Structures are given as C-alpha cells and as structure tokens.
Tab-separated table of N, CA and C in Angstrom:
chain	number	residue	atom	x	y	z
A	1	MET	N	-2.194	39.840	24.679
A	1	MET	CA	-3.378	39.091	25.034
A	1	MET	C	-4.285	38.895	23.822
A	2	LYS	N	-4.398	39.957	23.011
A	2	LYS	CA	-5.244	39.873	21.823
A	2	LYS	C	-4.721	38.801	20.869
A	3	LYS	N	-3.390	38.685	20.746
A	3	LYS	CA	-2.801	37.691	19.847
A	3	LYS	C	-3.111	36.271	20.322
A	4	VAL	N	-3.020	36.041	21.624
A	4	VAL	CA	-3.311	34.717	22.171
A	4	VAL	C	-4.766	34.352	21.906
A	5	PHE	N	-5.669	35.299	22.100
A	5	PHE	CA	-7.084	35.058	21.848
A	5	PHE	C	-7.334	34.707	20.386
A	6	VAL	N	-6.770	35.484	19.468
A	6	VAL	CA	-6.979	35.239	18.040
A	6	VAL	C	-6.382	33.897	17.630
A	7	LEU	N	-5.191	33.565	18.140
A	7	LEU	CA	-4.591	32.269	17.827
A	7	LEU	C	-5.464	31.124	18.341
A	8	THR	N	-6.007	31.274	19.534
A	8	THR	CA	-6.882	30.245	20.090
A	8	THR	C	-8.126	30.066	19.231
A	9	VAL	N	-8.763	31.169	18.853
A	9	VAL	CA	-9.950	31.103	17.995
A	9	VAL	C	-9.602	30.460	16.656
A	10	LEU	N	-8.451	30.824	16.091
A	10	LEU	CA	-8.018	30.271	14.812
A	10	LEU	C	-7.899	28.749	14.886
A	11	PHE	N	-7.173	28.249	15.859
A	11	PHE	CA	-6.937	26.818	15.929
A	11	PHE	C	-8.182	26.042	16.358
A	12	VAL	N	-9.011	26.590	17.231
A	12	VAL	CA	-10.263	25.930	17.600
A	12	VAL	C	-11.187	25.852	16.387
A	13	GLY	N	-11.275	26.945	15.631
A	13	GLY	CA	-12.110	26.957	14.430
A	13	GLY	C	-11.648	25.942	13.408
A	14	LEU	N	-10.345	25.852	13.200
A	14	LEU	CA	-9.822	24.874	12.247
A	14	LEU	C	-10.065	23.450	12.741
A	15	ALA	N	-9.932	23.216	14.040
A	15	ALA	CA	-10.188	21.883	14.587
A	15	ALA	C	-11.654	21.499	14.430
A	16	ILE	N	-12.560	22.449	14.652
A	16	ILE	CA	-13.990	22.169	14.488
A	16	ILE	C	-14.299	21.839	13.036
A	17	MET	N	-13.739	22.626	12.100
A	17	MET	CA	-13.983	22.348	10.683
A	17	MET	C	-13.496	20.951	10.329
A	18	ASN	N	-12.345	20.554	10.845
A	18	ASN	CA	-11.790	19.247	10.531
A	18	ASN	C	-12.579	18.126	11.208
A	19	SER	N	-13.179	18.387	12.363
A	19	SER	CA	-13.885	17.337	13.092
A	19	SER	C	-15.168	16.899	12.404
A	20	TYR	N	-15.705	17.697	11.507
A	20	TYR	CA	-16.913	17.305	10.794
A	20	TYR	C	-16.648	16.198	9.783
A	21	GLY	N	-15.383	15.895	9.514
A	21	GLY	CA	-15.048	14.805	8.633
A	21	GLY	C	-15.250	15.113	7.158
A	22	GLN	N	-15.441	16.363	6.813
A	22	GLN	CA	-15.619	16.732	5.416
A	22	GLN	C	-14.264	16.745	4.721
A	23	GLU	N	-14.277	16.355	3.442
A	23	GLU	CA	-13.034	16.410	2.680
A	23	GLU	C	-12.657	17.854	2.415
A	24	GLY	N	-11.360	18.100	2.282
A	24	GLY	CA	-10.918	19.393	1.821
A	24	GLY	C	-10.174	20.267	2.798
A	25	PHE	N	-10.009	19.875	4.074
A	25	PHE	CA	-9.243	20.703	4.993
A	25	PHE	C	-7.777	20.677	4.589
A	26	ALA	N	-7.114	21.836	4.625
A	26	ALA	CA	-5.708	21.921	4.247
A	26	ALA	C	-4.940	22.796	5.222
A	27	ALA	N	-3.733	22.375	5.548
A	27	ALA	CA	-2.792	23.196	6.305
A	27	ALA	C	-1.900	23.896	5.290
A	28	LYS	N	-1.608	25.188	5.529
A	28	LYS	CA	-0.844	25.988	4.572
A	28	LYS	C	0.272	26.744	5.273
A	29	ALA	N	1.358	26.980	4.555
A	29	ALA	CA	2.451	27.814	5.053
A	29	ALA	C	3.233	28.326	3.855
A	30	GLY	N	3.891	29.453	4.042
A	30	GLY	CA	4.694	29.991	2.955
A	30	GLY	C	5.259	31.353	3.286
A	31	PHE	N	5.716	32.006	2.261
A	31	PHE	CA	6.333	33.324	2.392
A	31	PHE	C	5.385	34.386	1.872
A	32	ASN	N	5.498	35.580	2.442
A	32	ASN	CA	4.724	36.695	1.916
A	32	ASN	C	5.588	37.941	1.842
A	33	ASN	N	5.201	38.798	0.940
A	33	ASN	CA	5.853	40.090	0.765
A	33	ASN	C	4.770	41.141	0.932
A	34	VAL	N	4.879	41.929	1.972
A	34	VAL	CA	3.896	42.967	2.262
A	34	VAL	C	4.480	44.305	1.845
A	35	SER	N	3.784	44.986	0.950
A	35	SER	CA	4.228	46.323	0.534
A	35	SER	C	3.242	47.348	1.072
A	36	MET	N	3.799	48.395	1.675
A	36	MET	CA	2.987	49.456	2.262
A	36	MET	C	3.344	50.779	1.614
A	37	SER	N	2.331	51.539	1.267
A	37	SER	CA	2.520	52.883	0.721
A	37	SER	C	1.855	53.870	1.664
A	38	PHE	N	2.569	54.932	1.976
A	38	PHE	CA	2.065	55.963	2.874
A	38	PHE	C	1.963	57.273	2.122
A	39	ASP	N	0.879	57.977	2.314
A	39	ASP	CA	0.746	59.324	1.773
A	39	ASP	C	1.461	60.255	2.736
A	40	SER	N	2.598	60.817	2.307
A	40	SER	CA	3.396	61.657	3.193
A	40	SER	C	2.739	62.999	3.471
A	41	GLY	N	1.769	63.372	2.660
A	41	GLY	CA	1.124	64.668	2.844
A	41	GLY	C	1.963	65.820	2.328
A	42	ASP	N	3.085	65.507	1.722
A	42	ASP	CA	3.994	66.528	1.204
A	42	ASP	C	4.011	66.430	-0.316
A	43	GLU	N	3.750	67.525	-1.003
A	43	GLU	CA	3.731	67.504	-2.473
A	43	GLU	C	5.093	67.160	-3.051
A	44	PHE	N	6.170	67.554	-2.380
A	44	PHE	CA	7.513	67.312	-2.886
A	44	PHE	C	7.884	65.831	-2.778
A	45	PHE	N	7.609	65.216	-1.618
A	45	PHE	CA	7.986	63.822	-1.400
A	45	PHE	C	6.951	62.835	-1.920
A	46	GLY	N	5.687	63.227	-1.980
A	46	GLY	CA	4.638	62.338	-2.481
A	46	GLY	C	4.448	61.127	-1.597
A	47	ASP	N	4.266	59.961	-2.223
A	47	ASP	CA	4.057	58.721	-1.476
A	47	ASP	C	5.392	58.112	-1.065
A	48	VAL	N	5.401	57.483	0.086
A	48	VAL	CA	6.557	56.752	0.583
A	48	VAL	C	6.140	55.288	0.648
A	49	SER	N	6.988	54.387	0.142
A	49	SER	CA	6.610	52.970	0.170
A	49	SER	C	7.732	52.124	0.752
A	50	ASP	N	7.346	50.960	1.262
A	50	ASP	CA	8.284	50.030	1.860
A	50	ASP	C	7.764	48.622	1.600
A	51	SER	N	8.665	47.674	1.500
A	51	SER	CA	8.293	46.291	1.245
A	51	SER	C	9.075	45.396	2.199
A	52	GLU	N	8.391	44.467	2.843
A	52	GLU	CA	9.020	43.581	3.826
A	52	GLU	C	8.642	42.132	3.549
A	53	LEU	N	9.596	41.229	3.795
A	53	LEU	CA	9.360	39.792	3.647
A	53	LEU	C	8.993	39.178	4.990
A	54	GLY	N	8.158	38.157	4.951
A	54	GLY	CA	7.768	37.449	6.161
A	54	GLY	C	7.245	36.075	5.809
A	55	PHE	N	6.478	35.498	6.714
A	55	PHE	CA	5.903	34.182	6.448
A	55	PHE	C	4.479	34.128	6.982
A	56	TYR	N	3.751	33.122	6.532
A	56	TYR	CA	2.381	32.922	6.997
A	56	TYR	C	2.138	31.442	7.252
A	57	LEU	N	1.135	31.164	8.077
A	57	LEU	CA	0.689	29.794	8.303
A	57	LEU	C	-0.790	29.829	8.636
A	58	GLY	N	-1.442	28.716	8.408
A	58	GLY	CA	-2.874	28.657	8.678
A	58	GLY	C	-3.502	27.459	8.009
A	59	GLY	N	-4.768	27.607	7.685
A	59	GLY	CA	-5.487	26.511	7.067
A	59	GLY	C	-6.693	27.007	6.307
A	60	GLY	N	-7.246	26.118	5.522
A	60	GLY	CA	-8.422	26.449	4.738
A	60	GLY	C	-9.259	25.210	4.501
A	61	TYR	N	-10.406	25.424	3.927
A	61	TYR	CA	-11.295	24.316	3.616
A	61	TYR	C	-11.811	24.486	2.198
A	62	ASN	N	-11.544	23.506	1.353
A	62	ASN	CA	-11.943	23.561	-0.042
A	62	ASN	C	-13.308	22.900	-0.214
A	63	PHE	N	-14.301	23.690	-0.652
A	63	PHE	CA	-15.640	23.174	-0.914
A	63	PHE	C	-15.804	22.942	-2.410
A	64	TYR	N	-16.178	21.725	-2.774
A	64	TYR	CA	-16.422	21.353	-4.165
A	64	TYR	C	-17.763	21.930	-4.593
A	65	LEU	N	-17.776	22.712	-5.687
A	65	LEU	CA	-19.022	23.256	-6.217
A	65	LEU	C	-19.461	22.534	-7.479
A	66	SER	N	-18.499	22.252	-8.368
A	66	SER	CA	-18.793	21.546	-9.614
A	66	SER	C	-17.484	20.980	-10.150
A	67	GLU	N	-17.540	20.381	-11.333
A	67	GLU	CA	-16.328	19.840	-11.950
A	67	GLU	C	-15.274	20.916	-12.179
A	68	GLU	N	-15.714	22.157	-12.377
A	68	GLU	CA	-14.789	23.236	-12.718
A	68	GLU	C	-14.575	24.257	-11.615
A	69	PHE	N	-15.498	24.345	-10.652
A	69	PHE	CA	-15.431	25.404	-9.649
A	69	PHE	C	-15.368	24.858	-8.224
A	70	ASP	N	-14.543	25.514	-7.405
A	70	ASP	CA	-14.462	25.273	-5.966
A	70	ASP	C	-14.466	26.630	-5.275
A	71	ILE	N	-14.718	26.621	-3.980
A	71	ILE	CA	-14.571	27.823	-3.166
A	71	ILE	C	-13.766	27.425	-1.930
A	72	GLU	N	-12.800	28.265	-1.550
A	72	GLU	CA	-11.947	27.930	-0.415
A	72	GLU	C	-11.759	29.121	0.513
A	73	PRO	N	-12.482	29.151	1.637
A	73	PRO	CA	-12.181	30.143	2.671
A	73	PRO	C	-10.983	29.659	3.493
A	74	SER	N	-10.159	30.588	3.943
A	74	SER	CA	-8.972	30.249	4.722
A	74	SER	C	-8.794	31.234	5.865
A	75	LEU	N	-8.040	30.819	6.862
A	75	LEU	CA	-7.573	31.687	7.936
A	75	LEU	C	-6.056	31.600	7.940
A	76	LEU	N	-5.384	32.719	7.703
A	76	LEU	CA	-3.934	32.738	7.615
A	76	LEU	C	-3.380	33.776	8.580
A	77	LEU	N	-2.388	33.386	9.352
A	77	LEU	CA	-1.723	34.290	10.270
A	77	LEU	C	-0.398	34.689	9.640
A	78	SER	N	-0.179	35.984	9.474
A	78	SER	CA	0.997	36.501	8.778
A	78	SER	C	1.925	37.211	9.759
A	79	PHE	N	3.221	36.929	9.633
A	79	PHE	CA	4.244	37.553	10.473
A	79	PHE	C	5.255	38.253	9.576
A	80	VAL	N	5.324	39.574	9.664
A	80	VAL	CA	6.289	40.360	8.898
A	80	VAL	C	6.924	41.348	9.864
A	81	ASN	N	8.208	41.124	10.193
A	81	ASN	CA	8.898	41.926	11.213
A	81	ASN	C	8.049	41.992	12.475
A	82	ASP	N	7.693	43.179	12.928
A	82	ASP	CA	6.878	43.334	14.133
A	82	ASP	C	5.390	43.400	13.823
A	83	LEU	N	5.012	43.202	12.576
A	83	LEU	CA	3.621	43.322	12.156
A	83	LEU	C	2.996	41.929	12.044
A	84	THR	N	1.960	41.677	12.835
A	84	THR	CA	1.231	40.413	12.788
A	84	THR	C	-0.179	40.704	12.298
A	85	SER	N	-0.622	39.946	11.303
A	85	SER	CA	-1.940	40.172	10.711
A	85	SER	C	-2.679	38.854	10.545
A	86	LEU	N	-3.994	38.945	10.543
A	86	LEU	CA	-4.854	37.809	10.250
A	86	LEU	C	-5.505	38.066	8.900
A	87	TYR	N	-5.366	37.127	7.976
A	87	TYR	CA	-5.966	37.235	6.649
A	87	TYR	C	-7.070	36.194	6.521
A	88	VAL	N	-8.189	36.598	5.924
A	88	VAL	CA	-9.308	35.692	5.672
A	88	VAL	C	-9.678	35.801	4.192
A	89	PRO	N	-8.955	35.073	3.327
A	89	PRO	CA	-9.328	35.070	1.911
A	89	PRO	C	-10.455	34.072	1.650
A	90	VAL	N	-11.345	34.422	0.750
A	90	VAL	CA	-12.389	33.511	0.270
A	90	VAL	C	-12.195	33.432	-1.241
A	91	MET	N	-11.498	32.388	-1.668
A	91	MET	CA	-11.087	32.292	-3.062
A	91	MET	C	-12.028	31.384	-3.855
A	92	PHE	N	-12.487	31.907	-4.982
A	92	PHE	CA	-13.250	31.129	-5.950
A	92	PHE	C	-12.240	30.576	-6.941
A	93	LYS	N	-12.236	29.254	-7.108
A	93	LYS	CA	-11.240	28.597	-7.954
A	93	LYS	C	-11.900	28.054	-9.217
A	94	TYR	N	-11.247	28.316	-10.340
A	94	TYR	CA	-11.683	27.770	-11.624
A	94	TYR	C	-10.581	26.846	-12.121
A	95	LYS	N	-10.919	25.588	-12.360
A	95	LYS	CA	-9.937	24.603	-12.815
A	95	LYS	C	-9.762	24.733	-14.321
A	96	VAL	N	-8.625	25.274	-14.735
A	96	VAL	CA	-8.360	25.467	-16.164
A	96	VAL	C	-7.730	24.225	-16.783
A	97	ALA	N	-7.178	23.356	-15.967
A	97	ALA	CA	-6.599	22.092	-16.418
A	97	ALA	C	-6.756	21.090	-15.277
A	98	ASP	N	-6.316	19.866	-15.517
A	98	ASP	CA	-6.496	18.805	-14.538
A	98	ASP	C	-5.952	19.182	-13.159
A	99	LYS	N	-4.773	19.776	-13.094
A	99	LYS	CA	-4.139	20.080	-11.810
A	99	LYS	C	-3.913	21.571	-11.572
A	100	PHE	N	-4.287	22.419	-12.497
A	100	PHE	CA	-4.015	23.854	-12.387
A	100	PHE	C	-5.314	24.636	-12.228
A	101	ASN	N	-5.315	25.618	-11.322
A	101	ASN	CA	-6.492	26.465	-11.135
A	101	ASN	C	-6.090	27.935	-11.058
A	102	ILE	N	-7.029	28.787	-11.424
A	102	ILE	CA	-6.865	30.216	-11.189
A	102	ILE	C	-7.865	30.598	-10.105
A	103	GLN	N	-7.498	31.616	-9.315
A	103	GLN	CA	-8.284	31.970	-8.143
A	103	GLN	C	-8.553	33.465	-8.106
A	104	ALA	N	-9.694	33.838	-7.561
A	104	ALA	CA	-10.010	35.250	-7.333
A	104	ALA	C	-11.071	35.333	-6.245
A	105	GLY	N	-11.030	36.428	-5.487
A	105	GLY	CA	-12.043	36.619	-4.460
A	105	GLY	C	-11.658	37.699	-3.473
A	106	PRO	N	-12.544	37.974	-2.526
A	106	PRO	CA	-12.259	38.989	-1.515
A	106	PRO	C	-11.331	38.433	-0.434
A	107	GLN	N	-10.630	39.341	0.217
A	107	GLN	CA	-9.740	38.959	1.315
A	107	GLN	C	-9.830	40.039	2.391
A	108	ILE	N	-10.184	39.641	3.591
A	108	ILE	CA	-10.211	40.572	4.719
A	108	ILE	C	-8.884	40.447	5.443
A	109	ASN	N	-8.310	41.575	5.849
A	109	ASN	CA	-7.116	41.517	6.678
A	109	ASN	C	-7.325	42.371	7.916
A	110	TYR	N	-6.728	41.919	9.005
A	110	TYR	CA	-6.886	42.582	10.291
A	110	TYR	C	-5.525	42.656	10.962
A	111	LEU	N	-5.063	43.867	11.241
A	111	LEU	CA	-3.793	44.046	11.931
A	111	LEU	C	-3.982	43.704	13.403
A	112	LEU	N	-3.133	42.826	13.927
A	112	LEU	CA	-3.253	42.384	15.314
A	112	LEU	C	-2.387	43.201	16.261
A	113	GLU	N	-1.840	44.282	15.791
A	113	GLU	CA	-1.002	45.139	16.624
A	113	GLU	C	-1.872	46.079	17.441
A	114	ASP	N	-1.283	46.755	18.383
A	114	ASP	CA	-2.003	47.712	19.221
A	114	ASP	C	-2.159	49.031	18.487
A	115	VAL	N	-3.012	49.017	17.473
A	115	VAL	CA	-3.303	50.232	16.717
A	115	VAL	C	-4.767	50.582	16.940
A	116	PRO	N	-5.101	51.853	16.828
A	116	PRO	CA	-6.492	52.250	17.040
A	116	PRO	C	-7.433	51.561	16.056
A	117	ASP	N	-8.585	51.184	16.534
A	117	ASP	CA	-9.664	50.614	15.729
A	117	ASP	C	-9.322	49.282	15.085
A	118	GLY	N	-8.187	48.666	15.412
A	118	GLY	CA	-7.869	47.346	14.902
A	118	GLY	C	-7.430	47.291	13.462
A	119	GLU	N	-7.759	48.268	12.674
A	119	GLU	CA	-7.316	48.347	11.286
A	119	GLU	C	-7.756	47.168	10.424
A	120	PHE	N	-9.030	47.083	10.123
A	120	PHE	CA	-9.558	46.129	9.152
A	120	PHE	C	-9.282	46.637	7.747
A	121	GLY	N	-9.031	45.716	6.834
A	121	GLY	CA	-8.870	46.080	5.437
A	121	GLY	C	-9.589	45.085	4.553
A	122	LEU	N	-9.945	45.518	3.368
A	122	LEU	CA	-10.578	44.653	2.382
A	122	LEU	C	-9.738	44.687	1.120
A	123	ASP	N	-9.385	43.504	0.639
A	123	ASP	CA	-8.575	43.368	-0.567
A	123	ASP	C	-9.368	42.607	-1.615
A	124	VAL	N	-8.958	42.769	-2.863
A	124	VAL	CA	-9.373	41.859	-3.916
A	124	VAL	C	-8.122	41.035	-4.216
A	125	ALA	N	-8.255	39.711	-4.156
A	125	ALA	CA	-7.106	38.825	-4.308
A	125	ALA	C	-7.282	37.970	-5.558
A	126	PHE	N	-6.160	37.650	-6.192
A	126	PHE	CA	-6.177	36.792	-7.373
A	126	PHE	C	-4.864	36.037	-7.437
A	127	GLY	N	-4.891	34.861	-8.071
A	127	GLY	CA	-3.685	34.058	-8.157
A	127	GLY	C	-3.950	32.739	-8.841
A	128	GLY	N	-3.107	31.764	-8.514
A	128	GLY	CA	-3.229	30.450	-9.120
A	128	GLY	C	-2.684	29.378	-8.205
A	129	GLY	N	-3.024	28.139	-8.530
A	129	GLY	CA	-2.555	27.018	-7.743
A	129	GLY	C	-2.298	25.806	-8.615
A	130	TYR	N	-1.457	24.914	-8.113
A	130	TYR	CA	-1.129	23.680	-8.819
A	130	TYR	C	-1.189	22.524	-7.826
A	131	GLN	N	-1.970	21.489	-8.145
A	131	GLN	CA	-2.121	20.307	-7.302
A	131	GLN	C	-1.030	19.313	-7.686
A	132	ILE	N	-0.029	19.121	-6.829
A	132	ILE	CA	1.108	18.249	-7.127
A	132	ILE	C	0.682	16.780	-7.137
A	133	ASP	N	-0.038	16.364	-6.104
A	133	ASP	CA	-0.608	15.016	-6.048
A	133	ASP	C	-1.934	15.113	-5.293
A	134	ASP	N	-2.441	14.004	-4.769
A	134	ASP	CA	-3.738	14.043	-4.085
A	134	ASP	C	-3.739	14.926	-2.841
A	135	ASN	N	-2.578	15.134	-2.232
A	135	ASN	CA	-2.516	15.888	-0.984
A	135	ASN	C	-1.766	17.217	-1.101
A	136	TRP	N	-0.622	17.229	-1.738
A	136	TRP	CA	0.245	18.411	-1.772
A	136	TRP	C	-0.133	19.364	-2.899
A	137	PHE	N	-0.038	20.664	-2.615
A	137	PHE	CA	-0.298	21.695	-3.619
A	137	PHE	C	0.567	22.918	-3.342
A	138	VAL	N	0.719	23.744	-4.355
A	138	VAL	CA	1.389	25.039	-4.222
A	138	VAL	C	0.433	26.101	-4.750
A	139	GLU	N	0.575	27.319	-4.232
A	139	GLU	CA	-0.278	28.407	-4.698
A	139	GLU	C	0.429	29.740	-4.504
A	140	ALA	N	0.021	30.698	-5.309
A	140	ALA	CA	0.518	32.072	-5.203
A	140	ALA	C	-0.679	32.999	-5.373
A	141	ARG	N	-0.666	34.087	-4.600
A	141	ARG	CA	-1.810	35.000	-4.623
A	141	ARG	C	-1.325	36.420	-4.354
A	142	TYR	N	-1.979	37.390	-5.001
A	142	TYR	CA	-1.699	38.804	-4.749
A	142	TYR	C	-2.970	39.465	-4.243
A	143	GLY	N	-2.880	40.134	-3.102
A	143	GLY	CA	-4.013	40.853	-2.524
A	143	GLY	C	-3.823	42.345	-2.696
A	144	LEU	N	-4.725	42.964	-3.420
A	144	LEU	CA	-4.669	44.399	-3.705
A	144	LEU	C	-5.710	45.105	-2.841
A	145	GLN	N	-5.251	45.977	-1.953
A	145	GLN	CA	-6.158	46.659	-1.028
A	145	GLN	C	-7.130	47.561	-1.767
A	146	ILE	N	-8.417	47.449	-1.403
A	146	ILE	CA	-9.411	48.357	-1.986
A	146	ILE	C	-10.019	49.275	-0.935
A	147	SER	N	-9.917	48.904	0.362
A	147	SER	CA	-10.364	49.824	1.416
A	147	SER	C	-9.724	49.436	2.737
A	148	ARG	N	-9.596	50.414	3.615
A	148	ARG	CA	-9.037	50.187	4.945
A	148	ARG	C	-9.774	51.079	5.922
A	149	GLY	N	-10.182	50.504	7.039
A	149	GLY	CA	-10.856	51.277	8.077
A	149	GLY	C	-9.879	51.740	9.130
A	150	GLY	N	-10.387	52.378	10.146
A	150	GLY	CA	-9.552	52.812	11.258
A	150	GLY	C	-8.918	54.163	11.011
A	151	ASP	N	-8.000	54.526	11.891
A	151	ASP	CA	-7.379	55.847	11.833
A	151	ASP	C	-6.495	56.045	10.613
A	152	PHE	N	-5.926	54.947	10.076
A	152	PHE	CA	-5.030	55.097	8.941
A	152	PHE	C	-5.784	55.207	7.627
A	153	GLY	N	-7.021	54.706	7.599
A	153	GLY	CA	-7.941	54.833	6.478
A	153	GLY	C	-7.331	55.045	5.119
A	154	ASP	N	-7.423	56.268	4.614
A	154	ASP	CA	-6.972	56.583	3.262
A	154	ASP	C	-5.480	56.856	3.181
A	155	VAL	N	-4.763	56.800	4.290
A	155	VAL	CA	-3.357	57.185	4.311
A	155	VAL	C	-2.434	56.025	3.936
A	156	VAL	N	-2.770	54.794	4.346
A	156	VAL	CA	-1.891	53.642	4.162
A	156	VAL	C	-2.531	52.633	3.212
A	157	ASP	N	-1.772	52.196	2.208
A	157	ASP	CA	-2.179	51.097	1.330
A	157	ASP	C	-1.285	49.907	1.636
A	158	ILE	N	-1.881	48.741	1.882
A	158	ILE	CA	-1.125	47.524	2.172
A	158	ILE	C	-1.531	46.460	1.159
A	159	ASN	N	-0.574	46.010	0.353
A	159	ASN	CA	-0.796	44.958	-0.636
A	159	ASN	C	0.098	43.774	-0.283
A	160	THR	N	-0.369	42.558	-0.571
A	160	THR	CA	0.338	41.365	-0.119
A	160	THR	C	0.485	40.337	-1.236
A	161	LEU	N	1.702	39.825	-1.402
A	161	LEU	CA	1.986	38.702	-2.290
A	161	LEU	C	2.302	37.501	-1.410
A	162	THR	N	1.582	36.396	-1.590
A	162	THR	CA	1.847	35.176	-0.827
A	162	THR	C	2.198	34.042	-1.784
A	163	VAL	N	3.219	33.282	-1.424
A	163	VAL	CA	3.652	32.113	-2.193
A	163	VAL	C	3.896	30.998	-1.186
A	164	GLY	N	3.181	29.886	-1.342
A	164	GLY	CA	3.342	28.841	-0.349
A	164	GLY	C	2.909	27.477	-0.827
A	165	ALA	N	2.936	26.553	0.108
A	165	ALA	CA	2.560	25.170	-0.158
A	165	ALA	C	1.578	24.722	0.909
A	166	GLY	N	0.871	23.655	0.601
A	166	GLY	CA	-0.085	23.141	1.560
A	166	GLY	C	-0.265	21.645	1.426
A	167	TYR	N	-0.883	21.091	2.444
A	167	TYR	CA	-1.187	19.669	2.477
A	167	TYR	C	-2.675	19.515	2.758
A	168	ARG	N	-3.385	18.864	1.842
A	168	ARG	CA	-4.823	18.663	1.980
A	168	ARG	C	-5.081	17.283	2.592
A	169	PHE	N	-5.857	17.269	3.687
A	169	PHE	CA	-6.212	16.030	4.374
A	169	PHE	C	-7.484	15.480	3.745
A	170	ASN	N	-7.384	14.352	3.066
A	170	ASN	CA	-8.550	13.744	2.407
A	170	ASN	C	-9.144	12.648	3.250
C-alpha cells in the first residue's frame, strides 16, 4: 500500500510540475548499482559488503540560474532485487563546456520496504552529464551516504552509482 501511495504522489507531482508549462521537465531512466556495507560486529570478519544491479525511473526539473549554473531536483524510483527506494537528488550543475556539465548536491533516499522507521538516508552526490541534442541527454552520478536514520543507523552504509539517459520536454 505504501508503494502505491508513493508512486501516486510521484506521478501527480511530476504532472503538476509539467502543467505549469515551464521549460526543463525531463523523464529519466537507467541502471544503478547499489552497494551496501554492514558492520558485522565481529572483529574477525569486520565489514560485510554486497553490490546489486537494478534500474531506476523518474523525472526532474531543470531550473536555469545563469549561463553557467542550473539546479535540478528530481524524483527517482529505484528497483534493485527486492529493494525499492525513492531518491530525491538536488543537483547543482556547472556547465564546463557547451554540452557537458558537472554536478554535485545532496540526495535524500528513502527505503520503501517494510522496515522500521522507513530508513531515510542523506547522501552527497556528484557526477556529470552530456546534452546530446536539444532534448536527449545522458548522465552518471555517484551518491555517497553521509547519514542514515532508523534502526539500521550506523550499521548499514548504502552508496549508489546511477547511469542513465533522459528526454527533456522543451
């Protein structure tokens, strides 16, 4: 039920953003690699880590700030095996060339599984993007966890690499 609610909010929010007629709405999809590290609590075994491949889809809105800077908040739904997460990156983009940008900013992630306290996390994300033409673009981003709430708190580290493409509606 929680997943249906979040999906409904996601798509209604994206539709509202697009209905204002502002330039910059984009649909996005791609692959992600989620790596998780667990503190085993055992001095002999130390940390245990695992990495899984999955995919994501969602959308974002690119706000023009100046000739060199943009800001793009996004809502991305990630599916990795049985783990479904909602990511909300807010990327500050610096245009280093005509079609190439570097990105950095905070990223909130929320596990949509039936875990105690919902498991919010805060990442610092960085990456780059390339504008293929007026509409199509590709981007890659790495999210490095800096804090996680809930019962897993200091025990689990979740970092995410996303590589995907998007279409910007002008």
